[in-house]
Amino acid sequence: MSYIARRGLSTLIPPKARAPPFMTIRSHPTPHMILTVSAIGAAQDAARMERVVTFYAGLPRGPAAPVKPTGLIGRYQARYFSGKNASGVPLVHAIGGILILGYSMEYYFHLRHHKNHPH
């Protein structure tokens, strides 16, 4: 068995719960060799594991609460693009915005034209 495989297996089995080194695969354990609760010891990193368990026990369970959108663009996206609310209204808004911008530019440049060239 390679060193890496032995190292991997040794981390799974606590040190005091392993079979004694004199036991082989062919020998059967006798009643006095069977492990008892007192023979099973805590791993050396039990304190670290306790901290990990405590950390994960403190985390909230279940799905995360939906995040409320903030800002103008975030609220607009949540209202017209996300989930069941998806619609073609943003396309209408874009067309209307282009029309308003085009009309205002046309009006501004027409006024500049009349400043020097009256009809």
XYZ file of C-alpha atoms in Angstrom:
119
model
C 0.000 0.000 0.000
C 1.427 3.362 -0.911
C 2.329 5.985 1.641
C -0.417 8.333 0.422
C -3.115 5.679 0.754
C -1.904 4.692 4.240
C -1.816 8.345 5.281
C -5.341 8.846 3.961
C -6.669 5.823 5.809
C -4.879 6.727 9.024
C -6.717 10.042 9.182
C -10.076 8.273 8.998
C -9.471 5.912 11.917
C -8.725 7.375 15.358
C -5.319 6.249 16.690
C -6.545 4.216 19.676
C -9.300 2.470 17.721
C -6.947 0.745 15.301
C -6.164 -2.909 15.731
C -2.961 -3.690 17.633
C 0.078 -4.083 15.375
C 0.446 -7.793 16.226
C -2.996 -8.592 14.741
C -2.893 -9.844 11.198
C -5.692 -10.322 8.731
C -5.911 -14.068 9.466
C -6.047 -13.858 13.232
C -9.438 -13.375 14.839
C -9.836 -10.979 17.729
C -10.481 -12.523 21.089
C -12.992 -10.927 23.484
C -10.265 -9.130 25.432
C -8.968 -7.581 22.172
C -12.336 -6.098 21.152
C -12.338 -2.371 21.455
C -14.253 -0.745 24.249
C -15.499 2.796 24.635
C -12.539 3.649 26.828
C -10.150 2.354 24.157
C -11.441 4.804 21.578
C -9.675 8.093 22.125
C -10.246 11.482 20.607
C -8.137 12.417 17.640
C -5.359 14.911 18.161
C -7.257 17.515 16.184
C -10.487 17.052 18.148
C -10.351 20.669 19.322
C -10.075 21.913 15.750
C -12.896 19.635 14.690
C -14.999 20.921 17.581
C -14.492 24.486 16.301
C -15.495 23.445 12.787
C -18.637 21.710 14.067
C -19.511 24.724 16.218
C -19.035 27.044 13.241
C -21.271 25.000 10.941
C -23.877 24.498 13.675
C -24.175 28.269 13.980
C -24.897 28.818 10.283
C -28.524 29.461 9.279
C -30.426 26.590 7.714
C -32.710 26.625 4.711
C -32.689 28.803 1.625
C -31.283 32.299 1.842
C -33.710 35.180 2.077
C -34.114 37.038 -1.222
C -32.015 40.175 -1.428
C -34.012 43.351 -1.986
C -32.641 45.303 -4.946
C -31.171 48.709 -4.247
C -30.598 51.590 -6.596
C -32.546 52.721 -9.618
C -31.173 50.127 -12.051
C -31.497 47.254 -9.572
C -35.146 48.049 -8.847
C -35.890 48.471 -12.578
C -34.271 45.113 -13.323
C -36.204 43.391 -10.531
C -39.447 44.938 -11.718
C -39.205 44.209 -15.456
C -36.503 41.575 -16.126
C -36.361 39.033 -13.282
C -38.493 35.922 -12.787
C -42.208 36.056 -13.510
C -42.083 39.811 -14.128
C -40.189 39.545 -17.427
C -41.988 41.536 -20.117
C -41.488 43.713 -23.180
C -42.033 46.967 -21.293
C -38.290 47.846 -21.242
C -38.353 47.766 -25.052
C -41.227 50.263 -25.051
C -39.305 52.407 -22.555
C -36.205 52.319 -24.786
C -38.207 53.333 -27.873
C -39.887 56.141 -25.928
C -36.533 57.343 -24.568
C -35.020 57.416 -28.064
C -38.021 59.357 -29.399
C -37.838 61.918 -26.579
C -34.069 62.289 -26.942
C -34.352 62.619 -30.745
C -37.137 65.200 -30.531
C -35.269 67.274 -27.945
C -32.087 67.232 -30.059
C -34.043 68.200 -33.187
C -35.736 71.051 -31.311
C -32.426 72.320 -29.877
C -30.640 72.316 -33.244
C -33.659 73.893 -34.960
C -33.557 76.770 -32.440
C -29.841 77.240 -33.129
C -30.628 77.392 -36.851
C -33.245 80.141 -36.320
C -30.862 82.175 -34.202
C -28.900 83.190 -37.316
C -31.408 82.427 -40.115
C -34.960 83.589 -39.448
C -37.711 82.207 -41.736
